[in-house]
Each structure stands twice: as structure tokens, then as C-alpha cells.
GROMACS .gro file of C-alpha atoms in nm:
model
  189
    1MET     CA    1   1.214  -0.064  -0.698
    2PHE     CA    2   0.939  -0.073  -0.954
    3GLU     CA    3   1.053   0.247  -1.125
    4SER     CA    4   1.406   0.101  -1.137
    5LEU     CA    5   1.286  -0.200  -1.309
    6MET     CA    6   1.082   0.006  -1.560
    7GLY     CA    7   1.398   0.212  -1.633
    8ARG     CA    8   1.589  -0.104  -1.695
    9ILE     CA    9   1.350  -0.260  -1.954
   10ALA     CA   10   1.256   0.067  -2.124
   11SER     CA   11   1.511   0.029  -2.401
   12ARG     CA   12   1.367  -0.305  -2.503
   13PHE     CA   13   1.057  -0.126  -2.640
   14ALA     CA   14   1.047   0.079  -2.964
   15ARG     CA   15   1.066   0.449  -2.887
   16GLY     CA   16   0.686   0.517  -2.927
   17ASN     CA   17   0.597   0.226  -2.699
   18ARG     CA   18   0.794   0.328  -2.392
   19GLY     CA   19   0.649   0.506  -2.095
   20ALA     CA   20   0.288   0.513  -1.953
   21GLY     CA   21   0.150   0.233  -2.162
   22GLN     CA   22   0.426  -0.009  -2.064
   23ARG     CA   23   0.431   0.101  -1.698
   24SER     CA   24   0.041   0.075  -1.682
   25SER     CA   25   0.056  -0.286  -1.839
   26PHE     CA   26   0.298  -0.407  -1.577
   27LEU     CA   27   0.107  -0.237  -1.286
   28GLY     CA   28  -0.207  -0.405  -1.408
   29LEU     CA   29  -0.042  -0.742  -1.434
   30LEU     CA   30   0.088  -0.709  -1.082
   31SER     CA   31  -0.228  -0.599  -0.940
   32ASP     CA   32  -0.489  -0.809  -0.763
   33LEU     CA   33  -0.744  -0.800  -1.053
   34PRO     CA   34  -0.935  -1.128  -1.056
   35ARG     CA   35  -0.914  -1.135  -1.436
   36ARG     CA   36  -0.635  -0.985  -1.648
   37ASN     CA   37  -0.714  -0.901  -2.016
   38CYS     CA   38  -0.671  -0.583  -2.224
   39TRP     CA   39  -1.005  -0.449  -2.108
   40THR     CA   40  -0.953  -0.504  -1.731
   41LEU     CA   41  -0.602  -0.361  -1.759
   42ALA     CA   42  -0.731  -0.066  -1.942
   43GLU     CA   43  -1.000  -0.006  -1.684
   44HIS     CA   44  -0.744  -0.047  -1.400
   45ALA     CA   45  -0.526   0.216  -1.566
   46GLY     CA   46  -0.818   0.460  -1.607
   47ASN     CA   47  -0.828   0.426  -1.984
   48ALA     CA   48  -1.163   0.435  -2.174
   49ALA     CA   49  -1.063   0.159  -2.416
   50PRO     CA   50  -0.797  -0.116  -2.441
   51ASP     CA   51  -0.640   0.019  -2.762
   52GLY     CA   52  -0.295   0.092  -2.602
   53PHE     CA   53  -0.267  -0.244  -2.443
   54GLN     CA   54  -0.385  -0.425  -2.759
   55HIS     CA   55  -0.119  -0.233  -2.951
   56LEU     CA   56   0.155  -0.325  -2.710
   57LEU     CA   57   0.064  -0.701  -2.732
   58SER     CA   58  -0.006  -0.726  -3.106
   59ARG     CA   59   0.159  -0.460  -3.309
   60ALA     CA   60   0.426  -0.291  -3.102
   61ARG     CA   61   0.791  -0.370  -3.151
   62TRP     CA   62   0.959  -0.494  -2.843
   63ASP     CA   63   1.203  -0.774  -2.752
   64ALA     CA   64   1.020  -1.025  -2.517
   65ASP     CA   65   1.327  -1.236  -2.467
   66ALA     CA   66   1.539  -0.933  -2.370
   67VAL     CA   67   1.256  -0.819  -2.126
   68ARG     CA   68   1.252  -1.169  -1.966
   69ASP     CA   69   1.639  -1.159  -1.935
   70ASP     CA   70   1.626  -0.813  -1.786
   71LEU     CA   71   1.363  -0.904  -1.539
   72ARG     CA   72   1.558  -1.214  -1.437
   73GLY     CA   73   1.875  -0.998  -1.388
   74PHE     CA   74   1.682  -0.763  -1.176
   75VAL     CA   75   1.542  -1.044  -0.960
   76ILE     CA   76   1.886  -1.192  -0.924
   77GLU     CA   77   2.035  -0.857  -0.814
   78HIS     CA   78   1.759  -0.769  -0.562
   79LEU     CA   79   1.597  -1.100  -0.449
   80GLN     CA   80   1.873  -1.364  -0.494
   81ASP     CA   81   1.852  -1.633  -0.231
   82ASP     CA   82   2.124  -1.912  -0.261
   83GLU     CA   83   1.888  -2.154  -0.080
   84ALA     CA   84   1.615  -2.117  -0.344
   85VAL     CA   85   1.491  -2.415  -0.535
   86LEU     CA   86   1.385  -2.389  -0.906
   87GLY     CA   87   1.068  -2.586  -0.989
   88VAL     CA   88   0.876  -2.654  -1.304
   89ASP     CA   89   0.495  -2.644  -1.311
   90GLU     CA   90   0.262  -2.718  -1.596
   91ASN     CA   91  -0.057  -2.488  -1.610
   92GLY     CA   92  -0.361  -2.501  -1.826
   93ASP     CA   93  -0.551  -2.188  -1.893
   94PHE     CA   94  -0.898  -2.200  -2.038
   95LYS     CA   95  -0.944  -1.983  -2.349
   96LYS     CA   96  -1.267  -1.881  -2.527
   97GLY     CA   97  -1.118  -1.799  -2.866
   98THR     CA   98  -0.835  -1.941  -3.070
   99ALA     CA   99  -0.622  -1.624  -3.128
  100THR     CA  100  -0.379  -1.693  -2.836
  101VAL     CA  101  -0.065  -1.879  -2.921
  102GLY     CA  102  -0.102  -2.258  -2.867
  103VAL     CA  103  -0.482  -2.251  -2.796
  104GLN     CA  104  -0.671  -2.564  -2.903
  105ARG     CA  105  -0.901  -2.832  -2.763
  106GLN     CA  106  -0.657  -3.033  -2.548
  107TYR     CA  107  -0.636  -3.206  -2.217
  108THR     CA  108  -0.565  -2.978  -1.912
  109GLY     CA  109  -0.536  -3.096  -1.563
  110THR     CA  110  -0.705  -2.779  -1.446
  111ALA     CA  111  -1.034  -2.911  -1.581
  112GLY     CA  112  -0.944  -3.279  -1.575
  113ARG     CA  113  -1.075  -3.311  -1.930
  114ILE     CA  114  -1.038  -3.181  -2.285
  115GLU     CA  115  -1.111  -2.806  -2.305
  116ASN     CA  116  -1.028  -2.526  -2.529
  117SER     CA  117  -0.711  -2.415  -2.360
  118GLN     CA  118  -0.345  -2.313  -2.367
  119VAL     CA  119  -0.104  -2.534  -2.174
  120ALA     CA  120   0.211  -2.358  -2.039
  121ILE     CA  121   0.527  -2.466  -1.861
  122ASN     CA  122   0.647  -2.231  -1.599
  123LEU     CA  123   0.979  -2.208  -1.418
  124ALA     CA  124   0.950  -2.074  -1.063
  125CYS     CA  125   1.195  -2.000  -0.785
  126SER     CA  126   1.070  -2.125  -0.459
  127THR     CA  127   1.158  -1.866  -0.191
  128PRO     CA  128   0.961  -1.648   0.036
  129ALA     CA  129   0.931  -1.377  -0.241
  130ARG     CA  130   0.854  -1.648  -0.511
  131PRO     CA  131   0.958  -1.443  -0.821
  132ARG     CA  132   0.888  -1.620  -1.158
  133GLY     CA  133   1.213  -1.691  -1.331
  134ASP     CA  134   1.092  -1.746  -1.686
  135ARG     CA  135   0.785  -1.681  -1.890
  136PRO     CA  136   0.577  -1.976  -2.002
  137GLY     CA  137   0.676  -2.202  -2.278
  138THR     CA  138   0.353  -2.275  -2.476
  139VAL     CA  139   0.285  -2.633  -2.575
  140CYS     CA  140   0.064  -2.709  -2.866
  141SER     CA  141   0.024  -3.065  -2.977
  142ALA     CA  142  -0.096  -2.952  -3.321
  143LEU     CA  143   0.272  -2.885  -3.388
  144LEU     CA  144   0.338  -3.262  -3.380
  145ASP     CA  145   0.188  -3.284  -3.727
  146PRO     CA  146   0.405  -3.089  -3.975
  147GLY     CA  147   0.113  -3.067  -4.216
  148HIS     CA  148  -0.113  -2.898  -3.957
  149GLY     CA  149  -0.048  -2.539  -4.073
  150PRO     CA  150   0.027  -2.234  -3.871
  151LEU     CA  151   0.043  -2.239  -3.500
  152PRO     CA  152  -0.293  -2.108  -3.373
  153GLY     CA  153  -0.248  -1.738  -3.269
  154ARG     CA  154   0.099  -1.694  -3.410
  155ARG     CA  155   0.192  -1.502  -3.717
  156ASP     CA  156   0.564  -1.580  -3.728
  157THR     CA  157   0.535  -1.955  -3.746
  158GLU     CA  158   0.870  -1.990  -3.926
  159THR     CA  159   1.048  -1.921  -3.584
  160VAL     CA  160   0.835  -2.176  -3.382
  161ARG     CA  161   0.934  -2.525  -3.345
  162PHE     CA  162   0.764  -2.790  -3.145
  163ALA     CA  163   0.926  -2.873  -2.814
  164THR     CA  164   0.818  -3.118  -2.554
  165LYS     CA  165   0.732  -3.002  -2.205
  166ARG     CA  166   1.059  -3.155  -2.083
  167ALA     CA  167   1.258  -2.973  -2.345
  168LEU     CA  168   1.095  -2.647  -2.265
  169ALA     CA  169   1.172  -2.701  -1.893
  170ALA     CA  170   1.526  -2.781  -1.969
  171ARG     CA  171   1.573  -2.474  -2.187
  172MET     CA  172   1.434  -2.254  -1.900
  173PHE     CA  173   1.662  -2.420  -1.642
  174GLY     CA  174   1.965  -2.363  -1.867
  175ARG     CA  175   1.880  -2.000  -1.924
  176ALA     CA  176   1.838  -1.947  -1.551
  177LEU     CA  177   2.172  -2.124  -1.459
  178ASP     CA  178   2.354  -1.944  -1.754
  179ALA     CA  179   2.230  -1.616  -1.613
  180GLY     CA  180   2.386  -1.684  -1.267
  181VAL     CA  181   2.070  -1.785  -1.073
  182LEU     CA  182   2.194  -1.951  -0.750
  183VAL     CA  183   1.998  -2.247  -0.641
  184SER     CA  184   2.012  -2.511  -0.379
  185LEU     CA  185   1.975  -2.871  -0.481
  186GLY     CA  186   1.700  -2.893  -0.214
  187PRO     CA  187   1.657  -3.171   0.047
  188PRO     CA  188   1.716  -3.527  -0.056
  189VAL     CA  189   1.389  -3.696  -0.173
   0.00000   0.00000   0.00000
């Protein structure tokens, strides 16, 4: 099943970025590593340095939205459950630097206080397999101020617009439903 998925998304990566690097990245992300960054993924893949992973994340040309859509299509085809329930979760991840998109000193429930972190909104499908339906939408309150300047960690700020957590969640729900994800309304509350 994994090789089938890799074959499905291969066309979303520029020709030089297909193959072992992409496959190793996904295997590392799916592994039980306690911490996942370019160094730990490289070590997990048996590489001496993280250069290939860093290239894939920072310089390689690939279509992240198309990969997300392909992955969702694959999940629908192989793991669809018409009794599944979609749920939204907010997650705060601590960050040491400021190079990641959306990182700043902000409140995160994970810590219960203001920390250097990235807050993300995730859409998940609640089934026994629990596949994630959409990648995180990053929230950065600095975008509330148009004079703030570039979004931390992001080079193509022209394409990034602030969206509330509610708007990000609604966009993810819309993409899932438009793609044909079948869901139950769940039990009455």
C-alpha cells in the first residue's frame, strides 16, 4: 500500500526530487521516532547528513496542495468509513528558532502560557485507522497587523493571508467534503 501511495504522489515532485529522498522522508515521518526533524529523519534513513531532507523542504519544487489532495484521495479509496466523524483540533508546537512558518511568542494550550511556538489547526477523521485528512493550517497573530512585515519563516508572503482558526477549519472541511469524504453527523450532543 505504501509503494502504491508513493507512486501516486511521485508526479507532484520535480524530476530530480523523486524517489529515495521522498520515500525516506515519508517513512521517517511515519516512524516511531520520538522527535522528527531533518537530522533524525536522515539518521533514520541511514544518511550521514540531512542535506537531502533540507533540500526537499526548503529548495525543492513540489506541489504540497496536490500531495495533500492525492493523499486524501488515497485515504478515501482505501480507508473510507461512512461512519467516520471529522474533527478539528488546535495544536501548539514549541519551536526553538523562528525560521518555521508562523513561529512567534504566543499563547499555546500545550504549555498553558506564552512560548515560542507554532499553532496549527488540524482536521482529523475519527475512525479506528484515524488518518489525518488535511495538513495543518498555520495561525500567526502577527498577520493581524498589516504593517508587521513578512510572515516569520515564509519567503512567499504575497500568497499568505491571515485567516482565523475558524476560517482555516471551514476551509479544510470544505476541501474534505468537496473531495467526497463521507462522514457521519455523529451522535446528537
